[in-house]
Amino acid sequence: AQKITQTQPGMFVQEKEAVTLDCTYDTSDQSYGLFWYKQPSSGEMIFLIYQGSYDEQNATEGRYSLNFQKARKSANLVISASQLGDSAMYFCAMREGGTNFGNEKLTFGTGTRLTIIP
Amino acid sequence: DSGVTQTPKHLITATGQRVTLRCSPRSGDLSVYWYQQSLDQGLQFLIQYYNGEERAKGNILERFSAQQFPDLHSELNLSSLELGDSALYFCASSVDSGVRYEQYFGPGTRLTVT
């Protein structure tokens, strides 16, 4: 089974509108972290936002917020007031707790290509 | 700029050759991770080092090896290269090891095997 599922291969959104990128995850660990990264066409991976499994509040970072629904195992990224510079690939990733000395890796979804239309 | 540096940015080499990719983590970060991004496999974790010691291993081929030096920089060695090894190789670092520590990625090394 896929650990991270991103069901939207591509999205087109009008500039200034809000956009939600979907992410569902699968883990049996109680302690885990969820991350979103942005990859522009230049190729670098840019960290956007983090949500811990024990965090009671949804994470926010500027125009980015994470809609965390633990029971549904979803961690959707919401970008408010989209800008042309938001056009990029967006990856959802998970880090599971495991032992103290293992499971340090990030497992990534297949990504969503977001295109902002002027 | 994440603060993680990788060299070289691009590398073109022939099948059967060996290459070394270099990574310098952000100042103060003890953990270094290597990832491979290819069209068919997506982003895959290769290996992690923490303060000089191997911490976790992913689907890293036996032809690939890595190490982290006392100054915390890391090198990924790829040998007997095949066409399928062509990919973008990322190094990432985090301040510590654990679930909550975000990983900051370098700009990547794009490897082309011809």
PDB file of C-alpha atoms in Angstrom:
ATOM      1  CA  ALA A   1       0.000   0.000   0.000  1.00  0.00           C
ATOM      2  CA  GLN A   2       1.132   3.523  -0.727  1.00  0.00           C
ATOM      3  CA  LYS A   3       2.223   5.362   2.380  1.00  0.00           C
ATOM      4  CA  ILE A   4       1.527   8.787   0.880  1.00  0.00           C
ATOM      5  CA  THR A   5      -1.144   9.329  -1.748  1.00  0.00           C
ATOM      6  CA  GLN A   6      -1.568  12.487  -3.762  1.00  0.00           C
ATOM      7  CA  THR A   7      -4.504  11.973  -6.093  1.00  0.00           C
ATOM      8  CA  GLN A   8      -4.227  15.188  -8.108  1.00  0.00           C
ATOM      9  CA  PRO A   9      -1.484  14.871 -10.747  1.00  0.00           C
ATOM     10  CA  GLY A  10      -2.166  18.417 -11.961  1.00  0.00           C
ATOM     11  CA  MET A  11      -4.216  21.447 -11.022  1.00  0.00           C
ATOM     12  CA  PHE A  12      -4.936  24.764 -12.700  1.00  0.00           C
ATOM     13  CA  VAL A  13      -5.974  27.655 -10.476  1.00  0.00           C
ATOM     14  CA  GLN A  14      -6.740  31.296 -11.173  1.00  0.00           C
ATOM     15  CA  GLU A  15      -4.368  33.797  -9.614  1.00  0.00           C
ATOM     16  CA  LYS A  16      -5.508  35.149  -6.226  1.00  0.00           C
ATOM     17  CA  GLU A  17      -7.768  32.161  -5.569  1.00  0.00           C
ATOM     18  CA  ALA A  18      -7.158  29.708  -2.739  1.00  0.00           C
ATOM     19  CA  VAL A  19      -6.088  26.193  -3.611  1.00  0.00           C
ATOM     20  CA  THR A  20      -6.160  22.912  -1.696  1.00  0.00           C
ATOM     21  CA  LEU A  21      -3.716  20.127  -2.509  1.00  0.00           C
ATOM     22  CA  ASP A  22      -4.789  16.738  -1.223  1.00  0.00           C
ATOM     23  CA  CYS A  23      -2.644  14.280   0.687  1.00  0.00           C
ATOM     24  CA  THR A  24      -3.606  11.113   2.506  1.00  0.00           C
ATOM     25  CA  TYR A  25      -1.210   8.924   4.410  1.00  0.00           C
ATOM     26  CA  ASP A  26      -1.008   5.462   5.874  1.00  0.00           C
ATOM     27  CA  THR A  27       0.868   4.579   9.033  1.00  0.00           C
ATOM     28  CA  SER A  28       0.403   2.509  12.138  1.00  0.00           C
ATOM     29  CA  ASP A  29       2.807   4.659  14.145  1.00  0.00           C
ATOM     30  CA  GLN A  30       1.420   7.006  16.790  1.00  0.00           C
ATOM     31  CA  SER A  31       4.265   9.457  16.357  1.00  0.00           C
ATOM     32  CA  TYR A  32       4.846  10.812  12.885  1.00  0.00           C
ATOM     33  CA  GLY A  33       5.428  14.045  11.047  1.00  0.00           C
ATOM     34  CA  LEU A  34       3.909  15.340   7.852  1.00  0.00           C
ATOM     35  CA  PHE A  35       5.703  17.749   5.557  1.00  0.00           C
ATOM     36  CA  TRP A  36       5.005  19.658   2.383  1.00  0.00           C
ATOM     37  CA  TYR A  37       7.708  20.612  -0.078  1.00  0.00           C
ATOM     38  CA  LYS A  38       7.604  22.760  -3.197  1.00  0.00           C
ATOM     39  CA  GLN A  39       9.732  21.977  -6.234  1.00  0.00           C
ATOM     40  CA  PRO A  40       9.833  24.777  -8.826  1.00  0.00           C
ATOM     41  CA  SER A  41      10.986  24.118 -12.368  1.00  0.00           C
ATOM     42  CA  SER A  42      14.533  24.985 -11.283  1.00  0.00           C
ATOM     43  CA  GLY A  43      14.551  21.696  -9.341  1.00  0.00           C
ATOM     44  CA  GLU A  44      15.299  22.599  -5.744  1.00  0.00           C
ATOM     45  CA  MET A  45      13.108  21.237  -2.945  1.00  0.00           C
ATOM     46  CA  ILE A  46      11.770  23.951  -0.679  1.00  0.00           C
ATOM     47  CA  PHE A  47      10.368  23.096   2.751  1.00  0.00           C
ATOM     48  CA  LEU A  48       6.961  24.728   3.289  1.00  0.00           C
ATOM     49  CA  ILE A  49       5.246  23.435   6.398  1.00  0.00           C
ATOM     50  CA  TYR A  50       5.301  20.733   9.063  1.00  0.00           C
ATOM     51  CA  GLN A  51       2.574  19.044  11.120  1.00  0.00           C
ATOM     52  CA  GLY A  52       3.262  16.673  13.967  1.00  0.00           C
ATOM     53  CA  SER A  53       0.882  13.859  14.767  1.00  0.00           C
ATOM     54  CA  TYR A  54       0.439  15.142  18.312  1.00  0.00           C
ATOM     55  CA  ASP A  55      -0.060  18.774  17.322  1.00  0.00           C
ATOM     56  CA  GLU A  56      -3.590  19.836  18.173  1.00  0.00           C
ATOM     57  CA  GLN A  57      -3.574  22.957  16.059  1.00  0.00           C
ATOM     58  CA  ASN A  58      -3.278  22.989  12.286  1.00  0.00           C
ATOM     59  CA  ALA A  59       0.084  24.311  11.182  1.00  0.00           C
ATOM     60  CA  THR A  60       0.303  27.663   9.401  1.00  0.00           C
ATOM     61  CA  GLU A  61       3.235  29.400   7.705  1.00  0.00           C
ATOM     62  CA  GLY A  62       2.294  32.647   6.002  1.00  0.00           C
ATOM     63  CA  ARG A  63      -0.003  31.834   3.071  1.00  0.00           C
ATOM     64  CA  TYR A  64       0.382  28.099   3.705  1.00  0.00           C
ATOM     65  CA  SER A  65      -1.752  26.142   6.096  1.00  0.00           C
ATOM     66  CA  LEU A  66      -2.131  22.452   6.665  1.00  0.00           C
ATOM     67  CA  ASN A  67      -5.609  21.005   7.117  1.00  0.00           C
ATOM     68  CA  PHE A  68      -4.810  18.054   9.361  1.00  0.00           C
ATOM     69  CA  GLN A  69      -7.575  15.498   9.878  1.00  0.00           C
ATOM     70  CA  LYS A  70      -6.007  12.727  11.892  1.00  0.00           C
ATOM     71  CA  ALA A  71      -8.960  10.331  11.926  1.00  0.00           C
ATOM     72  CA  ARG A  72      -9.190  10.526   8.145  1.00  0.00           C
ATOM     73  CA  LYS A  73      -5.398  10.391   7.791  1.00  0.00           C
ATOM     74  CA  SER A  74      -5.330  13.417   5.591  1.00  0.00           C
ATOM     75  CA  ALA A  75      -2.963  16.400   5.552  1.00  0.00           C
ATOM     76  CA  ASN A  76      -4.074  18.763   2.839  1.00  0.00           C
ATOM     77  CA  LEU A  77      -2.065  21.866   1.978  1.00  0.00           C
ATOM     78  CA  VAL A  78      -4.014  25.078   1.565  1.00  0.00           C
ATOM     79  CA  ILE A  79      -2.442  28.003  -0.244  1.00  0.00           C
ATOM     80  CA  SER A  80      -4.354  31.236   0.184  1.00  0.00           C
ATOM     81  CA  ALA A  81      -4.354  34.030  -2.397  1.00  0.00           C
ATOM     82  CA  SER A  82      -2.294  32.113  -4.960  1.00  0.00           C
ATOM     83  CA  GLN A  83       0.442  33.880  -6.894  1.00  0.00           C
ATOM     84  CA  LEU A  84       2.124  33.146 -10.225  1.00  0.00           C
ATOM     85  CA  GLY A  85       5.245  32.143  -8.316  1.00  0.00           C
ATOM     86  CA  ASP A  86       3.307  29.312  -6.681  1.00  0.00           C
ATOM     87  CA  SER A  87       3.389  27.363  -9.956  1.00  0.00           C
ATOM     88  CA  ALA A  88       5.454  24.274  -9.113  1.00  0.00           C
ATOM     89  CA  MET A  89       5.330  20.621  -8.102  1.00  0.00           C
ATOM     90  CA  TYR A  90       4.166  20.073  -4.542  1.00  0.00           C
ATOM     91  CA  PHE A  91       5.113  16.996  -2.584  1.00  0.00           C
ATOM     92  CA  CYS A  92       3.583  15.662   0.583  1.00  0.00           C
ATOM     93  CA  ALA A  93       5.941  13.592   2.742  1.00  0.00           C
ATOM     94  CA  MET A  94       5.794  11.641   5.984  1.00  0.00           C
ATOM     95  CA  ARG A  95       8.327  10.702   8.569  1.00  0.00           C
ATOM     96  CA  GLU A  96       7.325   7.859  10.864  1.00  0.00           C
ATOM     97  CA  GLY A  97       8.418   7.526  14.471  1.00  0.00           C
ATOM     98  CA  GLY A  98       9.744   3.980  14.624  1.00  0.00           C
ATOM     99  CA  THR A  99      12.600   3.381  16.999  1.00  0.00           C
ATOM    100  CA  ASN A 100      14.957   6.060  18.206  1.00  0.00           C
ATOM    101  CA  PHE A 101      17.502   4.948  15.671  1.00  0.00           C
ATOM    102  CA  GLY A 102      15.510   4.119  12.617  1.00  0.00           C
ATOM    103  CA  ASN A 103      12.814   5.274  10.224  1.00  0.00           C
ATOM    104  CA  GLU A 104      14.465   8.636   9.760  1.00  0.00           C
ATOM    105  CA  LYS A 105      13.624   8.819   6.090  1.00  0.00           C
ATOM    106  CA  LEU A 106      10.971  10.914   4.444  1.00  0.00           C
ATOM    107  CA  THR A 107       8.511   8.985   2.290  1.00  0.00           C
ATOM    108  CA  PHE A 108       7.175  11.139  -0.521  1.00  0.00           C
ATOM    109  CA  GLY A 109       4.002  11.119  -2.558  1.00  0.00           C
ATOM    110  CA  THR A 110       4.052  11.368  -6.336  1.00  0.00           C
ATOM    111  CA  GLY A 111       3.375  15.097  -6.260  1.00  0.00           C
ATOM    112  CA  THR A 112       0.852  17.545  -7.683  1.00  0.00           C
ATOM    113  CA  ARG A 113       1.797  19.956 -10.428  1.00  0.00           C
ATOM    114  CA  LEU A 114       0.137  23.270  -9.683  1.00  0.00           C
ATOM    115  CA  THR A 115      -0.214  25.883 -12.409  1.00  0.00           C
ATOM    116  CA  ILE A 116      -1.434  29.377 -11.527  1.00  0.00           C
ATOM    117  CA  ILE A 117      -3.231  31.119 -14.370  1.00  0.00           C
ATOM    118  CA  PRO A 118      -2.995  34.923 -14.615  1.00  0.00           C
TER     119      PRO A 118
ATOM    120  CA  ASP B   1      18.771  29.302  -0.182  1.00  0.00           C
ATOM    121  CA  SER B   2      18.456  26.355   2.227  1.00  0.00           C
ATOM    122  CA  GLY B   3      22.068  26.525   3.386  1.00  0.00           C
ATOM    123  CA  VAL B   4      22.774  23.015   2.093  1.00  0.00           C
ATOM    124  CA  THR B   5      25.332  22.940  -0.705  1.00  0.00           C
ATOM    125  CA  GLN B   6      25.901  20.222  -3.260  1.00  0.00           C
ATOM    126  CA  THR B   7      28.575  19.829  -5.881  1.00  0.00           C
ATOM    127  CA  PRO B   8      28.694  19.397  -8.758  1.00  0.00           C
ATOM    128  CA  LYS B   9      25.414  20.772 -10.041  1.00  0.00           C
ATOM    129  CA  HIS B  10      25.539  18.691 -13.216  1.00  0.00           C
ATOM    130  CA  LEU B  11      27.477  15.565 -14.048  1.00  0.00           C
ATOM    131  CA  ILE B  12      27.590  13.716 -17.356  1.00  0.00           C
ATOM    132  CA  THR B  13      29.426  10.428 -17.465  1.00  0.00           C
ATOM    133  CA  ALA B  14      29.483   7.111 -19.283  1.00  0.00           C
ATOM    134  CA  THR B  15      28.177   3.720 -18.264  1.00  0.00           C
ATOM    135  CA  GLY B  16      30.564   1.756 -16.093  1.00  0.00           C
ATOM    136  CA  GLN B  17      32.155   4.835 -14.582  1.00  0.00           C
ATOM    137  CA  ARG B  18      32.304   5.948 -10.959  1.00  0.00           C
ATOM    138  CA  VAL B  19      31.339   9.372  -9.608  1.00  0.00           C
ATOM    139  CA  THR B  20      31.334  11.129  -6.256  1.00  0.00           C
ATOM    140  CA  LEU B  21      28.683  13.601  -5.203  1.00  0.00           C
ATOM    141  CA  ARG B  22      29.444  15.965  -2.373  1.00  0.00           C
ATOM    142  CA  CYS B  23      27.186  17.596   0.180  1.00  0.00           C
ATOM    143  CA  SER B  24      27.772  20.168   2.907  1.00  0.00           C
ATOM    144  CA  PRO B  25      24.922  20.376   5.417  1.00  0.00           C
ATOM    145  CA  ARG B  26      23.596  23.539   7.016  1.00  0.00           C
ATOM    146  CA  SER B  27      25.786  24.847   9.785  1.00  0.00           C
ATOM    147  CA  GLY B  28      25.019  22.928  12.962  1.00  0.00           C
ATOM    148  CA  ASP B  29      23.018  20.150  11.309  1.00  0.00           C
ATOM    149  CA  LEU B  30      24.133  16.683  12.357  1.00  0.00           C
ATOM    150  CA  SER B  31      21.951  14.549  10.101  1.00  0.00           C
ATOM    151  CA  VAL B  32      22.517  14.161   6.375  1.00  0.00           C
ATOM    152  CA  TYR B  33      20.184  12.322   4.025  1.00  0.00           C
ATOM    153  CA  TRP B  34      20.552  11.304   0.404  1.00  0.00           C
ATOM    154  CA  TYR B  35      17.592  10.992  -1.954  1.00  0.00           C
ATOM    155  CA  GLN B  36      17.252  10.027  -5.601  1.00  0.00           C
ATOM    156  CA  GLN B  37      14.596  11.574  -7.824  1.00  0.00           C
ATOM    157  CA  SER B  38      13.877   9.846 -11.131  1.00  0.00           C
ATOM    158  CA  LEU B  39      10.924   9.929 -13.478  1.00  0.00           C
ATOM    159  CA  ASP B  40       9.970   6.308 -12.934  1.00  0.00           C
ATOM    160  CA  GLN B  41      10.709   5.938  -9.197  1.00  0.00           C
ATOM    161  CA  GLY B  42       9.872   9.408  -7.904  1.00  0.00           C
ATOM    162  CA  LEU B  43      11.674  10.615  -4.793  1.00  0.00           C
ATOM    163  CA  GLN B  44      13.354   7.750  -2.955  1.00  0.00           C
ATOM    164  CA  PHE B  45      15.366   7.755   0.229  1.00  0.00           C
ATOM    165  CA  LEU B  46      18.821   6.247  -0.119  1.00  0.00           C
ATOM    166  CA  ILE B  47      20.699   6.609   3.144  1.00  0.00           C
ATOM    167  CA  GLN B  48      21.072   8.733   6.289  1.00  0.00           C
ATOM    168  CA  TYR B  49      24.073   9.611   8.413  1.00  0.00           C
ATOM    169  CA  TYR B  50      23.954  11.146  11.850  1.00  0.00           C
ATOM    170  CA  ASN B  51      27.088  12.688  13.287  1.00  0.00           C
ATOM    171  CA  GLY B  52      29.319  10.454  11.232  1.00  0.00           C
ATOM    172  CA  GLU B  53      27.466   7.184  11.663  1.00  0.00           C
ATOM    173  CA  GLU B  54      25.064   5.457   9.326  1.00  0.00           C
ATOM    174  CA  ARG B  55      21.565   5.767  10.812  1.00  0.00           C
ATOM    175  CA  ALA B  56      19.126   4.418   8.228  1.00  0.00           C
ATOM    176  CA  LYS B  57      19.243   2.794   4.839  1.00  0.00           C
ATOM    177  CA  GLY B  58      16.675   2.788   2.077  1.00  0.00           C
ATOM    178  CA  ASN B  59      16.688   1.060  -1.299  1.00  0.00           C
ATOM    179  CA  ILE B  60      20.305   1.911  -1.928  1.00  0.00           C
ATOM    180  CA  LEU B  61      22.031  -0.267  -4.487  1.00  0.00           C
ATOM    181  CA  GLU B  62      25.171  -2.150  -3.506  1.00  0.00           C
ATOM    182  CA  ARG B  63      27.000  -0.166  -6.186  1.00  0.00           C
ATOM    183  CA  PHE B  64      26.268   2.982  -4.179  1.00  0.00           C
ATOM    184  CA  SER B  65      27.957   3.924  -0.942  1.00  0.00           C
ATOM    185  CA  ALA B  66      28.134   6.989   1.238  1.00  0.00           C
ATOM    186  CA  GLN B  67      29.988   8.397   4.195  1.00  0.00           C
ATOM    187  CA  GLN B  68      29.919  11.377   6.495  1.00  0.00           C
ATOM    188  CA  PHE B  69      33.195  12.938   7.502  1.00  0.00           C
ATOM    189  CA  PRO B  70      34.219  14.486  10.854  1.00  0.00           C
ATOM    190  CA  ASP B  71      33.434  17.971   9.522  1.00  0.00           C
ATOM    191  CA  LEU B  72      29.923  16.586   8.765  1.00  0.00           C
ATOM    192  CA  HIS B  73      30.088  16.902   5.015  1.00  0.00           C
ATOM    193  CA  SER B  74      28.978  13.805   3.158  1.00  0.00           C
ATOM    194  CA  GLU B  75      29.831  12.070  -0.077  1.00  0.00           C
ATOM    195  CA  LEU B  76      27.746   9.678  -2.139  1.00  0.00           C
ATOM    196  CA  ASN B  77      29.751   7.348  -4.339  1.00  0.00           C
ATOM    197  CA  LEU B  78      28.090   5.740  -7.345  1.00  0.00           C
ATOM    198  CA  SER B  79      30.029   3.051  -9.209  1.00  0.00           C
ATOM    199  CA  SER B  80      29.555   0.826 -12.253  1.00  0.00           C
ATOM    200  CA  LEU B  81      27.049   3.358 -13.455  1.00  0.00           C
ATOM    201  CA  GLU B  82      24.108   2.265 -15.586  1.00  0.00           C
ATOM    202  CA  LEU B  83      21.743   4.293 -17.752  1.00  0.00           C
ATOM    203  CA  GLY B  84      19.038   3.864 -15.121  1.00  0.00           C
ATOM    204  CA  ASP B  85      21.136   5.700 -12.554  1.00  0.00           C
ATOM    205  CA  SER B  86      20.460   8.957 -14.386  1.00  0.00           C
ATOM    206  CA  ALA B  87      18.535  11.050 -11.881  1.00  0.00           C
ATOM    207  CA  LEU B  88      18.549  14.101  -9.661  1.00  0.00           C
ATOM    208  CA  TYR B  89      20.361  13.339  -6.411  1.00  0.00           C
ATOM    209  CA  PHE B  90      19.476  15.419  -3.407  1.00  0.00           C
ATOM    210  CA  CYS B  91      21.222  15.827  -0.138  1.00  0.00           C
ATOM    211  CA  ALA B  92      19.208  17.091   2.824  1.00  0.00           C
ATOM    212  CA  SER B  93      20.143  17.945   6.371  1.00  0.00           C
ATOM    213  CA  SER B  94      18.361  18.393   9.664  1.00  0.00           C
ATOM    214  CA  VAL B  95      19.540  19.700  12.991  1.00  0.00           C
ATOM    215  CA  ASP B  96      18.867  16.438  14.749  1.00  0.00           C
ATOM    216  CA  SER B  97      17.372  13.053  14.244  1.00  0.00           C
ATOM    217  CA  GLY B  98      13.683  12.551  14.933  1.00  0.00           C
ATOM    218  CA  VAL B  99      10.178  12.869  13.641  1.00  0.00           C
ATOM    219  CA  ARG B 100       9.714  16.579  14.097  1.00  0.00           C
ATOM    220  CA  TYR B 101      12.868  17.904  12.517  1.00  0.00           C
ATOM    221  CA  GLU B 102      12.341  19.245   9.032  1.00  0.00           C
ATOM    222  CA  GLN B 103      14.862  18.364   6.387  1.00  0.00           C
ATOM    223  CA  TYR B 104      16.355  21.127   4.268  1.00  0.00           C
ATOM    224  CA  PHE B 105      17.340  20.111   0.770  1.00  0.00           C
ATOM    225  CA  GLY B 106      20.297  21.152  -1.302  1.00  0.00           C
ATOM    226  CA  PRO B 107      19.911  22.205  -4.952  1.00  0.00           C
ATOM    227  CA  GLY B 108      20.653  18.677  -6.166  1.00  0.00           C
ATOM    228  CA  THR B 109      23.158  17.100  -8.531  1.00  0.00           C
ATOM    229  CA  ARG B 110      21.757  16.123 -11.889  1.00  0.00           C
ATOM    230  CA  LEU B 111      23.522  12.959 -13.060  1.00  0.00           C
ATOM    231  CA  THR B 112      23.290  11.898 -16.679  1.00  0.00           C
ATOM    232  CA  VAL B 113      24.732   8.526 -17.623  1.00  0.00           C
ATOM    233  CA  THR B 114      25.259   8.053 -21.363  1.00  0.00           C
TER     234      THR B 114
END
